Structure formats: structure tokens, C-alpha cells
Amino acid sequence: MIPAAFDYVRPATLDEALGLLGKHGEDAKVLAGGHSLIPAMKLRLAQPKIVIDIGRIGDLRSIGERDGKIAIGALTTHYEIESSDLLGRSCPLLPEVAGKIGDVQVRNKGTIGGSCVHADPAGDWPAAMLALDAEFEIASPRGTRTVAAKDFFVDMLTSAVESGEILKFIHVPVTAKTAAYVKFAQKASGFAVAGVAAVVDQARKAVAVAVTGVAAKAYRATGVESSLRGLEISAATIATAAQKAADGVDALSDIHASAEFRVHLARVYAVRALELAASRG
Amino acid sequence: MVTTTENAPEVNASQGYFGRAMKRVEDPRLIKGIATYVDDLKLPGVLHAEFLRSPHANANIKSIKTDAAKKLPGVLGIFTGADVNDKAGTIPCASPLPGGKSPAHTVLAGARAYFVGHPVAVVVAETRTIARDALDLVDVDYEPLPAVIDPEKALEEGSPLTHPELGTNVAFTWSLPAGDVDGAFKEADKILKIRMVHPRLTPMAIEPRGCAASWHAGESSLTLWTSTQIPHLVRTLLPGMIHIPENKLRVVAPEVGGGFGSKLNLYAEEAVVSYLAMHLDRPVKWIEGRRENASATTHGRDQIADNEIAIQKDGTVLAIRSKIIADVGSYCQLLTPAIPTLTGLMLCGCYKLKAVRVDLTGVHTNKMSTDAYRGAGRPEAAYMIERVMDLVASELGLDPVEVRLKNMPESTEFPFTTATGLMYDSGNYQAALKKAQDLADWPKLLEERDTARKAGRLFGIGLSTYVEICALGPSKIMAAGGWEWACVRIEISGKVTVITGTTPHGQGQETSFAQIAADRLGVPIEDIVVLRGDTATAHFGRDTYGSRATALGGTAIVMSIDKIIEKTKTLAAALLESTPKEIEFKDGKFFINGNAKTALGWGQLASEAYVAKNLPAGLEPGLEASSFFEPPNCTYPFGTHIVAVEVDRDTGQVKILKYIAVDDCGKQVNPLLVEGQVQGGIAQSIGAALMEKTVYDENGQLLTGEFMDYAIPRAADIPDFVLGSTVTPSPSNPLGVKGVGEAGTIGATPAIANAVVDALSPLGIRHLDLPFTPERVWRAIQEKEGQS
Amino acid sequence: MNTAVKIRVNGMLRESEVEPRLLLVQFLREVCGLTGTHVGCETGVCGACTVLVDGKAVKSCTMFAVQADGSEIRTVEGLSRNGKLHPVQEGFWECHGLQCGYCTPGMIMTAVQLLERNSSPSRDEIRHALDGNLCRCTGYSHIVDAVEHAAKKGLL
């Protein structure tokens, strides 16, 4: 319950934070909402020598629309996303996902950036980020670089953010209402055993389907997507396509769900996500 | 409020507190956050202890290096088994079974660690943070050994032994041959066979354990504050361990944040912390973390039963043969062996079986001990017999309600002695069943099921008609006295102090006992204070467990009050120049028969009693009496729970659509509190039925050590209940109370189990064990659909 | 190395030098002496430690005190005004929304925030708002009743 001792700094600006990160390298960890880092520190699984608290860097906490895209600051809390009128109008998938994360207390403090960088295989955000082809704007002392969602979630608990870098913004497109996120939650923790985000573009007869909780990292169910390309979205076409929801995936297995069950749930929830998304048209 | 609770208690006194649903006097401090749980105690100069625990299920301890840890500033000492085991005694089992083999249970591990979480060393430091840091610096050299995990494999030839010196993994065996079982089986038209598993559960009280000890060197006495259900039993058992006289030990249960049986024990940490306080001559406090609680606080249940049931074609259940394997973990703690024997004794449920044979084997494995957990052996029994009744019904194509009615005793047959020799005090199982069916709108429920099934939905209805044994109990069957004690004192001002030997920790007896006393004495309830939990104040007691407090503690209070009334009649008679026979007591006043003008109240009489200027010869001053109530029998609450569920075919998730419970706990002192106990018990049963299971992997690693992995129900998991009650007073005590603390946990799981199996029955599924997690249900469906 | 913090707790400013690793719940309990906020687990699930930080319900076991520097904290001890109970506290009392009381402070703080955000929640909304608060005693029904009771009474 009590973390190992550490030094604490709270930079006021992103540049200051980057400077500190550069100086301390592997000895440092970035603290945002703390809801991934602090539990790990309390169990002493993480023992950074210095914690860099970026929680007060105001620029990183924002939701703004510009040129058909929405920029979400990395420090925006799940609650701010859940209750955002702008997102409710322009990208309702995100408030839907946010409302399913953890519980009220976790949503008040946890951040979308912290959560994505933590890259928990059972986190909810990765599914939505992949389905939306989000872009991650990452800052370092050398400037900023942008990483596409498909390259952002590298492996279990590993994102593309490297040591010395800090995630700044997540950019998502303005999306139609025909999107949905459904999940089968692990009963104790609330994390996803299988979470599926689906975005349906009825005009172009294309879908984006992403799955979290099933494998070491979230993934796009490309088999489902290609099966539906060019077809009318219907219960029948969805049912057939969804069978591919876990194709080529090495499913996780633990006391909460076997690999076989996760694969099955991926298919079931792919159906549910697509049907729900399509019904919102 | 959406529950409908009907109670027709007899209001047996003028003020009508008994039977009144009223809010609790203990609540203000709790809702304001100013109550004192053990970690809230502020003890000047207190030191903090942290325990280093084995990460292995089975390992020789080759060496423990403490030098580095000792050097950390603020560390006062690091103690291992070599330092304390001969000074802090061995942990007692109060209920060993004849022939049982017990290893010595030293407070810290000695040469070997026997389960993950086994305390190996203890660090004492100025702050909890320093103690925690020091733990990381203690270097233990373990030699891991193969772990004994599967209790059935543990009984096989060639299995590794949990305790090699015992030569066996059998902790104890126990047999209950009751009636002519062989004869009944010969007579039977059919024999059913069913194997049932009740998984291990973790009680998970929201407040983990903790204790603090303070040595008073001047008096050579010790005070131990501990989050316990049993301060009195601790005071009885601890002195021998730490070598101080019983009358130099004070044990205090402060506010306790839930117990459910997991704090009905004497634990290593209590003895070690006590010893350390004495040895260091400074107060020492230890507070358990959640993982420690999950791994080193007692677990519940964990039984595998192979059952054979002898039945007649008409649904009569003649007899049951049950071979039960109880995985008790590495040690028998206080009541470990007793718990599964309660399963055997209650296996008949509320039915007139002719014969029962239970053969119980307790098995030692490299896990934490099992012991009492809400229901303690009776949920396992109710689960089995109620599943059996449904199996009988489905096997014979009969209505599960009719099968139950066929085998139940009539209400006129009480007291009813079961095949296992228990005398059920009173009961009317048919009335509770009927009332539950009425509240459930049974015919409509059946129609709903028909409609749902026609639409291909997996909709199921389940019921359980349960009975349980509680208000433990007559001293003949208890380990160290089953009586209960109370003291009632009218103070000089006329205010009333009630001291109970029970130790409520959420059950509300500070209120319900005040209700009983207010009515009996005819005083305003605001004038009464109920004290509990401190052995210096409640100097006798047998504490709170087994749903005993109101039935036994309440009676002891009434006995004490009646003694005071008797004495006060003598005093009043003297003051009124009359004789005791002429004195009447009514509505809190004593007066000469027929002459209300002579009325004297408690205030005046108390003043006289203590100022003592006008006492008649031979009458001692004071108005105080204490009593021990020795119950003649246990009590037997009962009821019917009806549940409707729907199973999601695709995910295996079970949704409870309707929950109806009718419970009979005899007379109800406070129906609001009764409702709370029933609802809480049902919620724990929902957990046991749908989501809870303590999991050790094949190496004995505990995989459910935190709330992240061990699911307990949340608010969204609990439907609105429809609650009702019948009132069949118990003849086992003058209050007519049976007790209700565990009833919900006993009646609910079987009803849910029966509902889920009913929902799956169109697929040909006959039985499925707990918990009904989505994957388990889904697999059962897949297996059947794969076969078709 | 200790860090200076200034945290307003129940209206009173507390200034202290704390280790960075001191959790907010420890700050409240050990430094401020306010033991109404409880610890029930280590992984931020049980919610017994819930307090309001700048108006938002937060699990104080999953926050360092240093993160709360400059913030306003409300704990259960700060709910009643001039000896008068907060409507949520009253609701818990009236409806028997507690038994052992250990989860209660955290439960109450989460309920306070719920009603500050949604003045008349449905029973299901109440249940879901309490996803982050575990209770082992009550089975939650009376807790839901308690919050409904408070909602009907209103927070003003």
C-alpha cells in the first residue's frame, strides 16, 4: 500500500516537463491522473526515483474542434470526455467509451492520455482509438511527431511513447453517430475481457472494428472489416463477418476468461457493436 | 422503499419498541465519520508492525537475514519464528475432532512455510512507512517444495504431504450415521447420484483485520484492541499463548468493519503484536492490507460432496449418503473442523428423511485455513439438499414445489427431530412457501417462463425452502460455553446502562437491545445506553457469530431486568409501607395494586437504592443485575426464496430478473434491521452464486488476492428484492426470536442455483456447480449444443 | 525529501511538509487526524477512501497528497453544517443504509457528488453511480433507498 520513496517535481509547462524527463531518463515516471501509475507504485511494481507530475499543465487539458478534426489534450479526464457536449455532437463514440471506464471516481481523475500511454491490454480507449484511426501527437525536446493509432499500441503495456517523450494531444475525426462501443467487463476490475468499438459508414459501405481485452494489445478486426466492405450492413452480413473478429489473434487466457471464451466474446461483441452502431443511423 | 416487509410482532409492552422498525442509535458516529475503528486509535508512542509473508505455498525456510533491515533508521527490531514462537504460543483449534491430526500451529513459520501469506517475520518500526521499507530489506532464503493443492489428489497414494510429520494429508474424519441408511436404500425405487462442489470463498469484510496492543508495565497487564467478533473468546485463549494471567488481559473490540465469520478467530498477528508490546514495552499496532486479508484471513466453504439419494417414485426422499471432502487448508484454526460437521447435521434440510449418512474427510493442503464464513456449513447443506430436491423433481417429472411439500413436516409436528438428531424448535415451512409463492405471483411467473421458452429464451425459476440452525447454542455442543451474559444497571439518576456480552459489529444491537430494555423497563429509549465489546466492561460474554446475539443476548438482558424488577418491588413495598406481593409494575412505575396515586418511578427508586437511607433490612443497595442465559436448544430459522433468472445464451451471463424472499426469524425486534440482514445475506449469496471463487493455481499461488481479481457484488448487481416474512416464534428463548444474521446467505444461493439450472434445463443440463460465471455457463451450453 | 503542501480540508487550511509518497488518504487520516476516510484495499477498487477533491469524488488512496496541493477537499467530517446533518447523511440514517459503517463515509461522499451532478437520479442511476464503492454488509438496497431519500429532500 505504501510506495517506495521518490522525489517529486511538478513542472508548470510542457517544456519544463520534457527537460526534467530528459535529465532523469529511466529514473523518472510521468504522473498524469495517476490511476495506472499509482496502483503500480503502491504494489511496488513500479519504483521510479523521481515522479514528474504533469497534472497541472493546463494546455494539455482541452477538447477543441478544428478543420473537421477534434484535438483532445492528453490530460483530459474520462469524465470531461463523458460529459463533453462537443464530443457528444461530433464524436459520440468517445463519450460512450468514457462512460464505461472504471467508475465515477476513476473517471474524475484518470486521463485519456495516461490511459493510452499505459496501454493496458484490457483498457477501453485503445479500441476506440484504433476504430477512429486516431492520431497521437507526441512531444519531445526535439519537437513533435505524430503516430497513427495502428502504430501507437505496440504491445502489452507498451505504447509508442518513448522515454523522454510526453503525449500531448490525441486527434480524432469528426464522426457520425453510427458508432458504438460495447464491452464484456471483468466482473472484479471492470476492465474489458472483450471490448469492441465499431464505426459504420453506411454511405461508403465500410466499417471499422477494433477489439480490446482479447489480445496482448488492442487490434483492428480487419477480417470483419474486409468481409463487410461494399456490402449492405444487415443482421445477416454482420453475423457472418463478425465470425472473423478474432482471426489471427493470440487470445489471452487467465482466471477470468480462457482464450477460447475471449475469442467467442470478440465475435459476439463484434455483432453487438456493429448492430448498435448501424441502428443509430 | 420497494421492499414489502410484513411482520406482525406481538407488541408485548406499552411503548411498543419491540417490533418497531426504527433507525439506529449507533449511526450518528458512523455517518459523521467519527467512530473509532482499530486503525483510528491514537496511541502515544505507538510502533508499527508489518509482517513478512511467504510468497511460496510450500517451502523450507533455510535462512532469514535481517541485518540490512535492522540498520534502517527507525526500525526497532525484526523478529522471526526463532524469536517469538516459544513466547507467543500456538494458535488454538477449539473444536478438534476425535482422531484428528493437527500440526503445531506456531504464530510465525518455523522451519517451513505452509501457504502463500504465511507470516515468516515481523518488522517493528517507528512508522508504518519505515516498517514497510524494512520488509523489502529482509532476505529470506526459501527452498520451494511441491505444493499440495488439489484435495482429492492429496488423498491419493504418493501425494506430497502438507505436513510430512503427520504422515497423511487427512486432517480429520467424521461420520454421522443416522438411521437405517442401508435399509432405506434397499427400499428405494431409484437411487440418484450427484457430485456437488461448493467452491472456496473469501469473506472480504471491507475493513481488513488489525490490532493494537499496549503493555501497562506498572500493573503487568495488557490491553489488546483488535478488529474481532470475539473479544471474550480471545481473552480466554490468548493468555495461555503469551503467558499472562487471564485477569491481566483486557480485550477490546472497537468499531469493527464487518466480520462475517472471518473475524471469529484467534490469529497469529494478535498473539505476536501482544507479545511485541510486552517485549518492547511500547504500544504496537498492525493493520492488515487487502492482499494479506485475502491470503491470511480465514476462507469459507470449499467442499466436494459425492451424494447418493434414495427416492420413491412418488417423490419421497428416503435417505442421503454423502461423502464430503473439506479442503481445510494448512491448519485447523478455531472452528475449522466444526464447520463441515454442521453441513452433515443440516443435510436433511426441512425434510423428513428417514436416514442420513455423512462421511467427512478434512484435508490439509497448502492454502489458508477455512473456518466460519457467514452460514458456516449450513449454506453448503442447504445448497445440496435444495439442489437434490430439484433433481428429484426433474428425475421423476414432478413439480419441484410438490416434491418439497411432500417431504416437509406439518407445522403441527414441531418440535421436529430430524434424522440427524437435531430438534427443530418450531416451523411452518408450508406457510413461508405459500407466502413466497403469493408474493412472486407464482402462476404468472410460470406463464412468463412458458412464454420466454417458446421464444427460445433461457428463462428459469428456482426456489429454495431452507432451514438453518443458529443462535449457537447449548453449552453441551459448544467448545467453551454457549450461554450469553448481560448486565443491566439502573443508575442513580434513573438512566439505564445495558451491558451485553455479545459483540455486534453492524448488526444493530445497540438499538435493538435498547428497544427490548425500553419496553421491559418502561423507560424512554433515549435513557438507555448499550455497551459492548470491551472485556473490562462486559466482563462475561460469548460474543457474536452464529446469529446468536438477539436470541441469547436479548434474553440475558430480559432476565437481568426481571431480577431488577423483582428487587425493586421489595424496595417499593418498603417505601410504600406495603408488601412485595401488593406491588404492581406497569409502564415503568411501581405502585400498590389498584392505587395509581402511589406510583414511584425509576428515578426515585434508583435514588433511594443508591443513597440507601431507607432501605429495608436485608436489601442490598443498588439496582443492578446480571444473568447468564443458557439456551435449551438452538433455533431454526427458515424460509422460501424464489428467483427468476434469464441466461444470455451468447455470453453465459445470468441476470436476476426477480427475487422474492420470505424469511421466518421468529419474533422481530426491529424489522428494519431484519431487512438489512436478509438483504446483506442475499447479496453475499448472489456473489457466491454468480461471481465469487477463491483461486489458487497449481503452485499454490493465490490468484484472487485483491478486489481487482476477486469479484464481490456491486450495487448494480443487486436487483430490487420483494421481501416478506412469517413469524413462528421460537420456544428456545422467551423472546421467541430465532435470529437472522445468516439466513439470507443460506436460503439464497440454492434458489439462484436452481433457477440457473432450470433456465438451462431445456438444453438437457441437469446440474452445474457454483459459481455460475459467464464462461462456466457458456461452456455448459456449448457442451450440450455440441452434443445435439 | 519532504515537500510543502497547502491543502484546504473541510474549509480549514492545512499546511504541512510531507513525503511525496504520502497518499492523500494518509494525509487526511494521519496529518489532519480525520479518520473518517477509510482504507479498504490496495488497488483502488473498494472506494472506502472516497473524498471530494475540488468538488469531484476521488479515491484518496490513489492520489498523493502533493497532487492535492492548493486543492479543496471535503471529507465526511465536513458534511454537516452547524450540527445539522447533510441530507445524504440523513438518508443513510433514516433508511438503514449502513451496518458496520466502514464503507459508509466513502459511499456518502460518492452519493453527495451524484446528487450535486444529478438531483433526481433513478434507482438504476444511483446503482451505477456507486460502481466504485463496495459494501459487504447491506446488499446495497437500503443504500439506494438512502440516496433516493436524500434526493427527494434536496441538497439545499
XYZ file of N, CA, C and O in Angstrom, chain B residues 146-210:
260
model
N 7.114 -28.930 -3.730
C 5.835 -29.106 -4.445
C 4.672 -28.801 -3.513
O 4.675 -29.199 -2.344
N 3.690 -28.136 -4.045
C 2.564 -27.724 -3.211
C 1.429 -28.729 -3.326
O 1.171 -29.283 -4.396
N 0.751 -28.942 -2.217
C -0.432 -29.814 -2.197
C -1.637 -28.901 -2.386
O -1.931 -28.071 -1.524
N -2.289 -29.046 -3.515
C -3.349 -28.081 -3.826
C -4.706 -28.739 -4.034
O -5.711 -28.303 -3.500
N -4.719 -29.813 -4.787
C -5.999 -30.473 -5.058
C -6.326 -31.425 -3.908
O -5.582 -32.360 -3.650
N -7.449 -31.199 -3.195
C -7.716 -32.032 -2.015
C -7.957 -33.498 -2.356
O -7.643 -34.384 -1.563
N -8.506 -33.781 -3.531
C -8.722 -35.184 -3.888
C -7.407 -35.860 -4.225
O -7.136 -36.984 -3.797
N -6.552 -35.146 -4.958
C -5.223 -35.708 -5.252
C -4.424 -35.869 -3.963
O -3.616 -36.776 -3.825
N -4.674 -34.974 -3.005
C -3.939 -35.020 -1.734
C -4.207 -36.306 -0.977
O -3.421 -36.708 -0.110
N -5.334 -36.943 -1.289
C -5.684 -38.185 -0.594
C -5.144 -39.418 -1.319
O -5.278 -40.538 -0.833
N -4.556 -39.187 -2.479
C -4.065 -40.326 -3.253
C -2.732 -40.812 -2.719
O -1.944 -40.042 -2.155
N -2.498 -42.074 -2.949
C -1.220 -42.693 -2.603
C -0.086 -41.941 -3.300
O -0.173 -41.649 -4.485
N 0.947 -41.613 -2.541
C 2.101 -40.966 -3.175
C 2.016 -39.454 -3.297
O 2.927 -38.827 -3.816
N 0.951 -38.885 -2.805
C 0.849 -37.417 -2.869
C 1.890 -36.790 -1.933
O 2.178 -37.327 -0.868
N 2.453 -35.651 -2.328
C 3.267 -34.926 -1.342
C 2.401 -34.611 -0.116
O 1.180 -34.541 -0.207
N 3.057 -34.463 1.015
C 2.324 -34.215 2.244
C 2.449 -32.758 2.677
O 3.540 -32.190 2.677
N 1.341 -32.162 3.024
C 1.355 -30.786 3.519
C 2.182 -30.714 4.801
O 3.037 -29.866 4.967
N 1.907 -31.645 5.724
C 2.672 -31.742 6.965
C 3.271 -33.142 7.026
O 2.625 -34.077 7.525
N 4.484 -33.297 6.544
C 5.073 -34.644 6.468
C 5.066 -35.383 7.802
O 4.878 -36.595 7.831
N 5.193 -34.642 8.905
C 5.278 -35.317 10.203
C 3.960 -35.992 10.586
O 3.930 -36.845 11.471
N 2.869 -35.632 9.922
C 1.596 -36.280 10.214
C 1.453 -37.589 9.446
O 0.595 -38.405 9.766
N 2.249 -37.741 8.427
C 2.193 -38.962 7.624
C 0.972 -39.061 6.725
O 0.740 -40.070 6.077
N 0.166 -38.009 6.705
C -1.073 -38.046 5.920
C -1.515 -36.621 5.644
O -1.123 -35.694 6.361
N -2.346 -36.459 4.602
C -2.972 -35.162 4.392
C -4.365 -35.110 5.007
O -5.064 -34.113 4.885
N -4.776 -36.210 5.661
C -6.084 -36.221 6.309
C -5.975 -35.457 7.626
O -5.216 -35.819 8.516
N -6.737 -34.378 7.733
C -6.724 -33.597 8.965
C -7.642 -34.212 10.005
O -7.371 -34.202 11.195
N -8.766 -34.709 9.535
C -9.731 -35.353 10.435
C -10.746 -36.097 9.597
O -10.919 -35.827 8.402
N -11.391 -37.031 10.244
C -12.545 -37.668 9.616
C -13.685 -37.631 10.622
O -13.473 -37.517 11.833
N -14.875 -37.668 10.094
C -16.060 -37.596 10.960
C -17.183 -38.295 10.254
O -17.369 -38.114 9.044
N -17.904 -39.109 10.982
C -19.025 -39.814 10.361
C -20.295 -39.560 11.129
O -20.295 -39.493 12.362
N -21.348 -39.407 10.405
C -22.668 -39.263 11.017
C -23.545 -40.351 10.425
O -24.126 -40.181 9.354
N -23.600 -41.480 11.115
C -24.560 -42.490 10.661
C -25.871 -42.210 11.370
O -25.910 -42.148 12.604
N -26.912 -41.937 10.645
C -28.173 -41.562 11.298
C -29.311 -42.342 10.668
O -29.675 -42.087 9.526
N -29.835 -43.263 11.400
C -30.939 -44.069 10.890
C -30.439 -45.234 10.049
O -29.243 -45.399 9.834
N -31.359 -46.015 9.554
C -31.011 -47.204 8.786
C -30.848 -46.830 7.316
O -31.765 -46.951 6.501
N -29.646 -46.380 7.018
C -29.385 -45.901 5.657
C -29.437 -47.047 4.651
O -30.071 -46.946 3.600
N -28.811 -48.144 5.002
C -28.801 -49.272 4.065
C -30.214 -49.749 3.778
O -30.566 -50.030 2.623
N -30.993 -49.822 4.839
C -32.378 -50.243 4.679
C -33.138 -49.311 3.748
O -33.899 -49.745 2.872
N -32.941 -48.019 3.956
C -33.641 -47.034 3.127
C -33.241 -47.181 1.667
O -34.079 -47.087 0.761
N -31.967 -47.423 1.429
C -31.515 -47.568 0.047
C -32.073 -48.829 -0.589
O -32.396 -48.855 -1.777
N -32.228 -49.870 0.229
C -32.799 -51.115 -0.323
C -34.249 -50.894 -0.719
O -34.751 -51.461 -1.683
N -34.917 -50.060 0.054
C -36.342 -49.802 -0.126
C -36.624 -48.915 -1.332
O -37.746 -48.854 -1.838
N -35.591 -48.218 -1.765
C -35.820 -47.147 -2.734
C -36.237 -47.661 -4.116
O -35.799 -48.723 -4.545
N -37.058 -46.846 -4.780
C -37.392 -47.150 -6.171
C -36.245 -46.750 -7.096
O -36.057 -47.323 -8.160
N -35.541 -45.720 -6.671
C -34.463 -45.184 -7.515
C -33.358 -44.616 -6.650
O -33.624 -44.120 -5.566
N -32.150 -44.676 -7.180
C -31.025 -44.031 -6.494
C -30.470 -42.963 -7.438
O -30.117 -43.271 -8.584
N -30.409 -41.754 -6.960
C -29.799 -40.680 -7.756
C -28.372 -40.464 -7.269
O -28.097 -40.592 -6.078
N -27.516 -40.144 -8.200
C -26.137 -39.835 -7.817
C -25.815 -38.442 -8.328
O -26.086 -38.116 -9.473
N -25.214 -37.648 -7.473
C -24.814 -36.311 -7.916
C -23.602 -35.852 -7.133
O -23.526 -35.997 -5.912
N -22.667 -35.308 -7.861
C -21.478 -34.739 -7.240
C -21.664 -33.231 -7.203
O -22.087 -32.632 -8.188
N -21.388 -32.667 -6.050
C -21.573 -31.219 -5.907
C -20.334 -30.585 -5.329
O -19.758 -31.097 -4.379
N -19.975 -29.472 -5.888
C -18.795 -28.758 -5.399
C -19.222 -27.384 -4.915
O -19.906 -26.657 -5.636
N -18.860 -27.059 -3.707
C -19.067 -25.682 -3.245
C -17.695 -25.033 -3.138
O -16.877 -25.447 -2.326
N -17.424 -24.054 -3.994
C -16.077 -23.512 -4.027
C -15.673 -22.786 -2.744
O -16.511 -22.458 -1.899
N -14.389 -22.550 -2.648
C -13.847 -21.762 -1.555
C -14.201 -20.300 -1.781
O -14.170 -19.822 -2.914
N -14.528 -19.629 -0.705
C -14.891 -18.213 -0.805
C -14.038 -17.387 0.140
O -13.537 -17.898 1.148
N -13.874 -16.128 -0.187
C -13.126 -15.203 0.662
C -14.106 -14.197 1.257
O -14.796 -13.504 0.513
N -14.209 -14.133 2.572
C -15.208 -13.253 3.190
C -15.087 -11.774 2.809
O -16.107 -11.125 2.615
N -13.872 -11.229 2.695
C -13.670 -9.852 2.221
C -14.515 -8.811 2.965
O -15.237 -8.015 2.340
N -14.440 -8.802 4.294
C -15.007 -7.667 5.021
C -14.296 -6.418 4.527
O -13.103 -6.454 4.235
N -14.983 -5.305 4.398
C -14.342 -4.129 3.812
C -13.234 -3.588 4.727
O -12.225 -3.067 4.246
N -13.384 -3.723 6.048
C -12.255 -3.407 6.917
C -11.411 -4.664 7.084
O -11.874 -5.668 7.629
N -10.148 -4.644 6.615
C -9.292 -5.792 6.880
C -9.028 -5.887 8.379
O -9.448 -5.034 9.157
N -8.335 -6.941 8.791
C -8.055 -7.092 10.217
C -7.030 -6.079 10.692
O -6.386 -5.401 9.898
N -6.875 -6.027 11.990
C -5.849 -5.151 12.562
C -5.940 -5.247 14.060
O -6.982 -5.639 14.603
